[in-house]
Short mmCIF file of C-alpha atoms and ligand atoms in Angstrom, two decimals:
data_model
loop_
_atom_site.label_atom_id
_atom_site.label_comp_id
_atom_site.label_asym_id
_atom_site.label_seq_id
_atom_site.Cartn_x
_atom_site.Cartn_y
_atom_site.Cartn_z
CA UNK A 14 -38.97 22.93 -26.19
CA UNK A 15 -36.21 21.70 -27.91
CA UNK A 16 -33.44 19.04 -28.88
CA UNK A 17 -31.10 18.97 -25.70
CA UNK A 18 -28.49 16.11 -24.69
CA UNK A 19 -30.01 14.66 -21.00
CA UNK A 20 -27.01 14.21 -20.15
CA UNK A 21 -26.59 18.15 -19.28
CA UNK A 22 -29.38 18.06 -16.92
CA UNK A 23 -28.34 15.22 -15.08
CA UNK A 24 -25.35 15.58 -12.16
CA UNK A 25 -24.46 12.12 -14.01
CA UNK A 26 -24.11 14.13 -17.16
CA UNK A 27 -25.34 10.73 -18.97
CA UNK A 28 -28.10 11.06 -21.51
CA UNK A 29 -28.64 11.35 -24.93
CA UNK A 30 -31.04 13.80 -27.34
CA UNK A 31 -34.04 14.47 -26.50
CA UNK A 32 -36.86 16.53 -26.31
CA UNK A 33 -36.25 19.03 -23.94
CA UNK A 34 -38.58 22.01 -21.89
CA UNK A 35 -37.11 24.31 -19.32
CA UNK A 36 -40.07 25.98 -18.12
CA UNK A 37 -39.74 29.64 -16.20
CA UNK A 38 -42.94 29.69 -14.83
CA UNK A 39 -46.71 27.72 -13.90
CA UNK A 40 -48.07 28.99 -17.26
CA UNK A 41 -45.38 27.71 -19.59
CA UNK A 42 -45.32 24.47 -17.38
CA UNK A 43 -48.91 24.56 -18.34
CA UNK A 44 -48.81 24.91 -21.64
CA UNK A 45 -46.24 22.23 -21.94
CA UNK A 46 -48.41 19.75 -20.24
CA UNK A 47 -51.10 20.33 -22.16
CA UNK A 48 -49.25 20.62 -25.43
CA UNK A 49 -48.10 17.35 -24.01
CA UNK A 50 -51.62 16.11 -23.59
CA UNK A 51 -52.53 17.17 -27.05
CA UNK A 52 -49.60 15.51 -28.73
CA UNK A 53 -50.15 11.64 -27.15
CA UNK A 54 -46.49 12.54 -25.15
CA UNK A 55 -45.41 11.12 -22.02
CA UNK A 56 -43.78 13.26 -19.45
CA UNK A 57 -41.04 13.10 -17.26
CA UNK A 58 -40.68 15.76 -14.43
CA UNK A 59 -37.66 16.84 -12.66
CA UNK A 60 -35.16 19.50 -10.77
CA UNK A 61 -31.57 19.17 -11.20
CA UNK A 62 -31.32 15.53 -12.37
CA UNK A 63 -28.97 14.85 -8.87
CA UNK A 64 -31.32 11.62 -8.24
CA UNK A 65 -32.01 10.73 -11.60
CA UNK A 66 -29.81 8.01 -14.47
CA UNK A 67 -31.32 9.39 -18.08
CA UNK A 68 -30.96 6.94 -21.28
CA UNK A 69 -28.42 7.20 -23.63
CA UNK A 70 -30.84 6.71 -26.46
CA UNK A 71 -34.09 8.82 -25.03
CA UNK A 72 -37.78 7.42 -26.69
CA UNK A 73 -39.29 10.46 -28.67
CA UNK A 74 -42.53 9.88 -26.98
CA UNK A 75 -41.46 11.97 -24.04
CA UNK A 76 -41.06 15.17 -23.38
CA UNK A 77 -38.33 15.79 -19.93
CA UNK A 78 -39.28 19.12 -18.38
CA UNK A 79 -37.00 20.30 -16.20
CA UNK A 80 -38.29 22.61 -13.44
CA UNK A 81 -34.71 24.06 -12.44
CA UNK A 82 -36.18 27.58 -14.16
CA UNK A 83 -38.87 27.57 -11.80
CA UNK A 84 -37.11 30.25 -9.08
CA UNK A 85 -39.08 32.53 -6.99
CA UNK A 86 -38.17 33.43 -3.45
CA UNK A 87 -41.11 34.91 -1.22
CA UNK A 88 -42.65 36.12 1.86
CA UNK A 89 -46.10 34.56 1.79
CA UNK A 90 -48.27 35.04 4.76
CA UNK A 91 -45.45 35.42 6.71
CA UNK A 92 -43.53 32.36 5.67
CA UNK A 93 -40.76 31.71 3.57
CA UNK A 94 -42.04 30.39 0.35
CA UNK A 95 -39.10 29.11 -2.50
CA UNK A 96 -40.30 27.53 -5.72
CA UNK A 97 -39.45 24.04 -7.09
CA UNK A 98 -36.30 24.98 -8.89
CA UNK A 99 -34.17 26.72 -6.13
CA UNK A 100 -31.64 24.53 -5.06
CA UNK A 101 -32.15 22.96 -1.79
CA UNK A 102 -28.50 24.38 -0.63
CA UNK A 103 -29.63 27.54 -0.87
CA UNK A 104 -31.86 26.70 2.30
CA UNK A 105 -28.43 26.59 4.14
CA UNK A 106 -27.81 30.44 2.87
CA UNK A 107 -31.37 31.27 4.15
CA UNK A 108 -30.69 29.20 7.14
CA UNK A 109 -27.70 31.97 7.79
CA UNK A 110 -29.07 35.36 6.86
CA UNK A 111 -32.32 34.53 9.34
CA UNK A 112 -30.26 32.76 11.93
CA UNK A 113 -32.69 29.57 11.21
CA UNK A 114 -29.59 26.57 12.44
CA UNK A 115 -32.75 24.04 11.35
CA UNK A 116 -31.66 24.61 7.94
CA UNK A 117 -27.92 24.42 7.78
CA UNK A 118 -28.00 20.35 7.28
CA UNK A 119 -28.71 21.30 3.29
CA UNK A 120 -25.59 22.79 2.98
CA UNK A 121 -23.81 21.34 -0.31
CA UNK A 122 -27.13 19.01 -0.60
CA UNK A 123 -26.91 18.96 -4.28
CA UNK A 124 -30.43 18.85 -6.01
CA UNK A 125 -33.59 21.49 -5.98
CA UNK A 126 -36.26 22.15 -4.17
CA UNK A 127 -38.97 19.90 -6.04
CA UNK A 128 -36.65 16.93 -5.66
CA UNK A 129 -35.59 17.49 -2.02
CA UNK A 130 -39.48 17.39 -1.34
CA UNK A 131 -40.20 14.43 -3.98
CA UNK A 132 -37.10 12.45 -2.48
CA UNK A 133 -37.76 13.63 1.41
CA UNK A 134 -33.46 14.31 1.20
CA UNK A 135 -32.45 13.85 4.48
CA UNK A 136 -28.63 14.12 5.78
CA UNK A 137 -27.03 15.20 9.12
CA UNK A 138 -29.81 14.10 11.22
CA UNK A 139 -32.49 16.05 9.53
CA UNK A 140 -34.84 15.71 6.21
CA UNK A 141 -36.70 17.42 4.50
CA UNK A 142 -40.22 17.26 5.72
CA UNK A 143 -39.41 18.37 9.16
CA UNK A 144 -38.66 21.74 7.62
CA UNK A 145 -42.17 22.17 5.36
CA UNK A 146 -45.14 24.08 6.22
CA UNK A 147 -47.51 23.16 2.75
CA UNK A 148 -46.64 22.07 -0.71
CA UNK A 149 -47.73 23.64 -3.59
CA UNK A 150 -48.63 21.12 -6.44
CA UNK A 151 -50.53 21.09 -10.63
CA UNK A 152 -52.73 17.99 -10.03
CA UNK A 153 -54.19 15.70 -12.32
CA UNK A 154 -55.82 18.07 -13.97
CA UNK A 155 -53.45 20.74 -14.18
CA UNK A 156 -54.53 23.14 -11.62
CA UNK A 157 -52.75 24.38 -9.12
CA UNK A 158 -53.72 22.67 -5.24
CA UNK A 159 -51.76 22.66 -2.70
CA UNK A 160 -50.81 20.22 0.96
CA UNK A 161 -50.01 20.49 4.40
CA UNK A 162 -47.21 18.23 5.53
CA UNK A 163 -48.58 16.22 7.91
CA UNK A 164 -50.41 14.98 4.73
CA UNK A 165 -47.47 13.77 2.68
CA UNK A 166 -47.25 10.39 4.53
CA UNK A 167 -43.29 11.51 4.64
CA UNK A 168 -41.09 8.80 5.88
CA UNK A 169 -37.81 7.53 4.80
CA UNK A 170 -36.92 8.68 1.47
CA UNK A 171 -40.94 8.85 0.69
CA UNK A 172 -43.31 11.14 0.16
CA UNK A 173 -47.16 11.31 -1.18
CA UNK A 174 -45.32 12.85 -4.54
CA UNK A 175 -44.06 9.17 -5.74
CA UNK A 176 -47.67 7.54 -5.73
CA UNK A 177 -49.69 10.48 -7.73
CA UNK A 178 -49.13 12.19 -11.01
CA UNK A 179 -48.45 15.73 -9.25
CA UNK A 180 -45.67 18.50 -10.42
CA UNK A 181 -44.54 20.06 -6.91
CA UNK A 182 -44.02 23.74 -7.77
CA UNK A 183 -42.82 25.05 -4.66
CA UNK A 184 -43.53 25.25 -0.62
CA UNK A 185 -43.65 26.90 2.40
CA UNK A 186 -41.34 26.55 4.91
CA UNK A 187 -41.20 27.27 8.73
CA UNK A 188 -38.48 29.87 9.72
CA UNK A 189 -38.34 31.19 12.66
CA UNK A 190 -37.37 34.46 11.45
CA UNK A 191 -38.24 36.71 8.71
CA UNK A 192 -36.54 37.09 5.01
CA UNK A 193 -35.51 40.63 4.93
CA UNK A 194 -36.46 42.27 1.43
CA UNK A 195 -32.69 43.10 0.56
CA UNK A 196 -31.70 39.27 1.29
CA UNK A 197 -34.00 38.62 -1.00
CA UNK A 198 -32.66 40.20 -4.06
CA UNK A 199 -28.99 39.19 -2.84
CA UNK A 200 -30.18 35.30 -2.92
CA UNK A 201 -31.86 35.58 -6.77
CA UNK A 202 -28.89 37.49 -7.49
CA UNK A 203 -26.25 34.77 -6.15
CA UNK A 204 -28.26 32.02 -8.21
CA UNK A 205 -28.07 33.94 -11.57
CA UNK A 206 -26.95 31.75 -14.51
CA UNK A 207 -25.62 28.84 -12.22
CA UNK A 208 -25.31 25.03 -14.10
CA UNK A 209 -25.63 23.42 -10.64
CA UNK A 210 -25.96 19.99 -12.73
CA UNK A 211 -21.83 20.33 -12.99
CA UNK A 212 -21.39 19.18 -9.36
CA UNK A 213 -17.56 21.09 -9.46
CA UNK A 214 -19.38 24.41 -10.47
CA UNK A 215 -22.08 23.38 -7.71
CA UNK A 216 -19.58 22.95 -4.87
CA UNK A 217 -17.54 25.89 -6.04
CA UNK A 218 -20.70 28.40 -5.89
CA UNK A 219 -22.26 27.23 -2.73
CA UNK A 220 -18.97 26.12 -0.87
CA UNK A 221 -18.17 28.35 2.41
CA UNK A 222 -15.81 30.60 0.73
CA UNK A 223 -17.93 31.95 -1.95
CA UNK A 224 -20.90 31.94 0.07
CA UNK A 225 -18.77 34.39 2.62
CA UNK A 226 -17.77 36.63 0.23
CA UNK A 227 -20.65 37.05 -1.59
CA UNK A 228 -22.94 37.71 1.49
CA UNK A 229 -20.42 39.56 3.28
CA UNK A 230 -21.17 37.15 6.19
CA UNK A 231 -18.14 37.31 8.76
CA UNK A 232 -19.10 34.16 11.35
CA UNK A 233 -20.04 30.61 10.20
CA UNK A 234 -21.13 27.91 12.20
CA UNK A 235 -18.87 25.02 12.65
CA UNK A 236 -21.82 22.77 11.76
CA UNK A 237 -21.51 24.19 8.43
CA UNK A 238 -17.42 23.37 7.91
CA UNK A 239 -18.16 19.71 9.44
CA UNK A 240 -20.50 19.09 6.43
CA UNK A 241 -18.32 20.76 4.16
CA UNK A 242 -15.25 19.00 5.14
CA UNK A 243 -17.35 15.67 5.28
CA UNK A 244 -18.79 16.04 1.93
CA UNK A 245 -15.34 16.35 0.49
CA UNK A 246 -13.77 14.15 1.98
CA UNK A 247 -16.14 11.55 -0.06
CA UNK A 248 -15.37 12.94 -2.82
CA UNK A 249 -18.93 13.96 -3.81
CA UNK A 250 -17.68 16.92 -6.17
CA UNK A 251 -15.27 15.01 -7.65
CA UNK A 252 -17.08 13.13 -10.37
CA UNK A 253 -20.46 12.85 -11.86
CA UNK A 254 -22.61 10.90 -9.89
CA UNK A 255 -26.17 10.69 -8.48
CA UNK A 256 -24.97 10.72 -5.05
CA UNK A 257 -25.83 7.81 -3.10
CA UNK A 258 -27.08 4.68 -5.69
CA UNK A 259 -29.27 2.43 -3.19
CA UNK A 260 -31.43 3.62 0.66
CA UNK A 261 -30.31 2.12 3.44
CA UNK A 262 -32.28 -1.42 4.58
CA UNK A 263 -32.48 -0.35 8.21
CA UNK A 264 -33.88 -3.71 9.23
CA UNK A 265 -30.69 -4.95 8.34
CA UNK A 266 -29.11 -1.93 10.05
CA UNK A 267 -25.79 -1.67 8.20
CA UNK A 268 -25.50 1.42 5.97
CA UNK A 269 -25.39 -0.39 2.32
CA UNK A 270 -22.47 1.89 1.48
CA UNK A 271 -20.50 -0.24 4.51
CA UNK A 272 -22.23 -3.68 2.99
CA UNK A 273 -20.51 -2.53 -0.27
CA UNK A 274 -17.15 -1.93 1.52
CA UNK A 275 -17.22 -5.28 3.19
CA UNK A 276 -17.83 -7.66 0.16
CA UNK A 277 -14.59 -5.95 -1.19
CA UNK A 278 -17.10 -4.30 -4.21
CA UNK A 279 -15.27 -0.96 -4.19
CA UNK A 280 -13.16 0.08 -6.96
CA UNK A 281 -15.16 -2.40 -9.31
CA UNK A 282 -15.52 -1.27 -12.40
CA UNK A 283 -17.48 -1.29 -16.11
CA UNK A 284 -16.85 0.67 -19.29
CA UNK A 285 -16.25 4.32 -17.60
CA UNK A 286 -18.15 3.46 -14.38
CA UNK A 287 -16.90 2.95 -10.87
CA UNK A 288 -18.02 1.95 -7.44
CA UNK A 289 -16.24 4.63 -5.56
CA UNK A 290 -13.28 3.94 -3.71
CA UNK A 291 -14.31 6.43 -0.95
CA UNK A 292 -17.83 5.97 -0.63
CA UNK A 293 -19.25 2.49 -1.21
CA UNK A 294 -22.90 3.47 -2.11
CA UNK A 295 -21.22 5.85 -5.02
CA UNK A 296 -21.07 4.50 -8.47
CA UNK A 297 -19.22 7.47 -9.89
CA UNK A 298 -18.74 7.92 -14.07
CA UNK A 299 -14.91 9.00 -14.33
CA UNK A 300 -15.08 8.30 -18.27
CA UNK A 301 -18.06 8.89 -21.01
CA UNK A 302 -20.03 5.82 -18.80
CA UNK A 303 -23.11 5.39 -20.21
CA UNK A 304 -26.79 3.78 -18.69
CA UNK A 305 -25.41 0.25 -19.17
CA UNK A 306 -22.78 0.47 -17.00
CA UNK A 307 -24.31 2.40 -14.16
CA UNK A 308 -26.92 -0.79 -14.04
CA UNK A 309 -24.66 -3.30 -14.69
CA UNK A 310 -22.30 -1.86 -11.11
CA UNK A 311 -25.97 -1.74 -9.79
CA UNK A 312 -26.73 -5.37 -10.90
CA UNK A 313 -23.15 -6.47 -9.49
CA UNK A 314 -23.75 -5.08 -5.81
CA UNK A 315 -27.66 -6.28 -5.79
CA UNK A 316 -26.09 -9.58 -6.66
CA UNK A 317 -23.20 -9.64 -4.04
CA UNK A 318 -25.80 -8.26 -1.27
CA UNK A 319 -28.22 -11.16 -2.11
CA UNK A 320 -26.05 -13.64 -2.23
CA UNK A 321 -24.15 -12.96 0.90
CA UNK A 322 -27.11 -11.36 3.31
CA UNK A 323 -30.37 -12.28 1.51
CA UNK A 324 -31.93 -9.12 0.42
CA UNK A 325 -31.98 -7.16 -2.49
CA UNK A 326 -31.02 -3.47 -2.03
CA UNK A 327 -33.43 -0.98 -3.70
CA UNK A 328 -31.99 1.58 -5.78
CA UNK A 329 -32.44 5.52 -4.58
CA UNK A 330 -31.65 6.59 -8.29
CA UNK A 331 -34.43 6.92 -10.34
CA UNK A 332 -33.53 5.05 -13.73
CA UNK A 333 -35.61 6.32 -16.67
CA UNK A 334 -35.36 3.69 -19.22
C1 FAD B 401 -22.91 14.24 -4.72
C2 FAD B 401 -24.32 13.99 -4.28
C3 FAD B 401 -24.62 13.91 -2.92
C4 FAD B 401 -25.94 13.68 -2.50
N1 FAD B 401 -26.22 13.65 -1.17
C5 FAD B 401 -27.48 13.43 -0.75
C6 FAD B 401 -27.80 13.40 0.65
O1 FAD B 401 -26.94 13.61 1.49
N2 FAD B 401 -29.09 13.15 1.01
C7 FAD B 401 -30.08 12.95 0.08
O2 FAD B 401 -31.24 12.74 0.46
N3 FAD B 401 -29.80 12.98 -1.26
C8 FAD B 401 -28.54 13.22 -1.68
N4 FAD B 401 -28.27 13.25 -3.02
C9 FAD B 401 -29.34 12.94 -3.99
C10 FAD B 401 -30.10 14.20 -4.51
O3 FAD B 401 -29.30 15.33 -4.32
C11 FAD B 401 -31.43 14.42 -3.82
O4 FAD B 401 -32.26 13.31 -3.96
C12 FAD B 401 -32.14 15.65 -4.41
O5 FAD B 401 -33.16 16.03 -3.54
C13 FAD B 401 -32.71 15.43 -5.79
O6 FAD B 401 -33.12 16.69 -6.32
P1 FAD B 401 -33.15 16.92 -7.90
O7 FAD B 401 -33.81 18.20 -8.18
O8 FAD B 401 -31.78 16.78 -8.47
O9 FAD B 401 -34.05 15.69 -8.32
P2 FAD B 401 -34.11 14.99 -9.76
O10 FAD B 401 -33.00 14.00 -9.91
O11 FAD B 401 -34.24 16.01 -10.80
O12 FAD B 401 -35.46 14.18 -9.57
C14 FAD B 401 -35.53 13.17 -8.59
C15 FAD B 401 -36.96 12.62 -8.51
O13 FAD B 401 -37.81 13.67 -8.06
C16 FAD B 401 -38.84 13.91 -9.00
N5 FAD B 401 -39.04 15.36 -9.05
C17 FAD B 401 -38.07 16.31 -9.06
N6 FAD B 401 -38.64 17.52 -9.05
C18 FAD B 401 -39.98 17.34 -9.04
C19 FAD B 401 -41.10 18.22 -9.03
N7 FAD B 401 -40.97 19.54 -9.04
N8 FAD B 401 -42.35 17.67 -9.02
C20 FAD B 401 -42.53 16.33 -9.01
N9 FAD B 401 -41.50 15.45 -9.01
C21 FAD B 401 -40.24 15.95 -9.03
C22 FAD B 401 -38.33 13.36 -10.33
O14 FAD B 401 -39.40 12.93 -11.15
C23 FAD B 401 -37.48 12.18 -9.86
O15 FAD B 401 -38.28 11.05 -9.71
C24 FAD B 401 -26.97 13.50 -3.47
C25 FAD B 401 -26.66 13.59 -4.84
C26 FAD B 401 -25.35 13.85 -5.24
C27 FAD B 401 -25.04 13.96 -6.70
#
């Protein structure tokens, strides 16, 4: 454990000092829960910090263990089984060396494994739990238990994971085919030393071209290049940002990013915060923002929402305070 700035664990890159565990596997995860325990200190869990708004000034009672060491890739039982740190794009590569199209909608889906499965990410008319098998999870009492996922009450962006005190550690997934051995070793290899919190170093490691080349794959699907070329033209790589700020209300049945657009809320600004000008449900930081202006763009859009349709939008960010 030690004294790290939040801010780079966080695809935000906003958050001050604190203290700091990168665990590489269940024991040392372990051990820092129960040093944790010991010591009267809160915890906060996470992946790549893609979903999550850190403080500027962190409170020394918590320790912020991130679980983006956790990698293991494995054949268990004869299904695919990737640990809570991998990043959820990599499911795309997978998707591609087993000829498995069900997992190509996680290409460029920036985040891990443990917060695609927290978060149920969905995008490109799939999610998350239609993919999972079980989920392997330290309970209360910090053994290890696992789930099958017709028991995660999944729905939109929910799962079982935000109502218990659980640390997902990794899951199985349905493929259709196998993981050959040598794939194997290729994929650990490809995700060797990789800060996928920097969304530009993110998109340039897992964008088409690299992925080609480094897999020596000659074909890729058009789905693949429609995601890609969607994605950018967003702007998702372009700037720090948690990705989309608030869900969707589908009883109202407008996207909230469109909501934004129509009040005439994009481009608004505070302190080095935006509300994107491509992507209304994007606050982006283009300059040193800090917490307080992320919330206060949050505040400004709740307000406009209310006043104009009646409801109050609830944030998809997770804001640690
Ligand atoms: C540019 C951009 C585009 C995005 N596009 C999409 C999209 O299309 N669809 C979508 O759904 N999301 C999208 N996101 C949001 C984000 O990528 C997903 O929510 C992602 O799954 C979060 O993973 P993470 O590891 O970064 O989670 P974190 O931010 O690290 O954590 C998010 C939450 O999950 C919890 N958590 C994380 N790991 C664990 C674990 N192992 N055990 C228990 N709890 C855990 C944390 O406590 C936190 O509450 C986007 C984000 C960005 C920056």
């Amino acid at each position: 454990m030690k004294n790290l700035f939040l801010s780079d664990f966080s695809t935000y890159r906003i958050g001050g000092v604190a203290k700091v565990a990168i665990p590489k596997s269940i024991f040392e995860l372990k051990k820092i829960i129960k040093y944790a325990k010991k010591n009267k200190l809160k915890t906060y869990i996470f992946g790549v910090g893609s979903n999550t708004l850190f403080p500027d000034d962190p409170s020394p009672d918590y320790i912020f263990i991130s679980l983006k060491n956790l990698i293991k890739i494995n054949n268990k039982r004869g299904k695919l089984f990737l640990s809570a740190g991998v990043p959820s794009a990599l499911l795309a590569v997978i998707g591609l060396l087993t000829d498995s199209e069900e997992l190509f909608f996680t290409h460029l889906l920036p985040g891990s494994i443990g917060g695609g499965i927290f978060m149920n990410a969905r995008c490109y008319n799939n999610e998350f739990c239609n993919i999972l098998d079980k989920i392997y999870y330290l309970d209360e009492n910090n053994k290890v238990n696992f789930i099958e996922q017709k028991n995660c009450s999944f729905a939109y962006k929910s799962s079982i994971f935000q109502h218990h005190k659980w640390i997902i550690l990794g899951a199985t997934f349905n493929l259709k085919n196998r993981l050959k051995l040598a794939d194997k070793v290729k994929l650990l290899l490809f995700l060797k030393s990789q800060d996928i919190s920097d969304l530009m170093n993110f998109y340039n490691h897992f964008c088409i071209k690299n992925i080609k080349n480094f897999f020596n794959i000659k074909k890729i699907p058009e789905i693949l290049y429609l995601i890609e070329k969607d994605r950018a033209s967003k702007h998702h790589f372009d700037y720090p940002s948690c990705g989309s700020v608030f869900k969707n209300n589908y009883d109202f049945g407008v996207p909230t990013g469109k909501i934004v657009d129509e009040l005439g809320l994009k481009g608004l600004t505070k302190g080095g915060a935006k509300v994107s000008d491509f992507h209304g449900n994007f606050i982006i930081n283009f300059d040193k923002a800090t917490q307080n202006d992320i919330i206060y763009l949050i505040e400004r859009i709740q307000e406009g929402i209310k006043n104009k349709y009646g409801f109050v939008p609830e944030p998809e960010v997770r804001i640690i305070k």
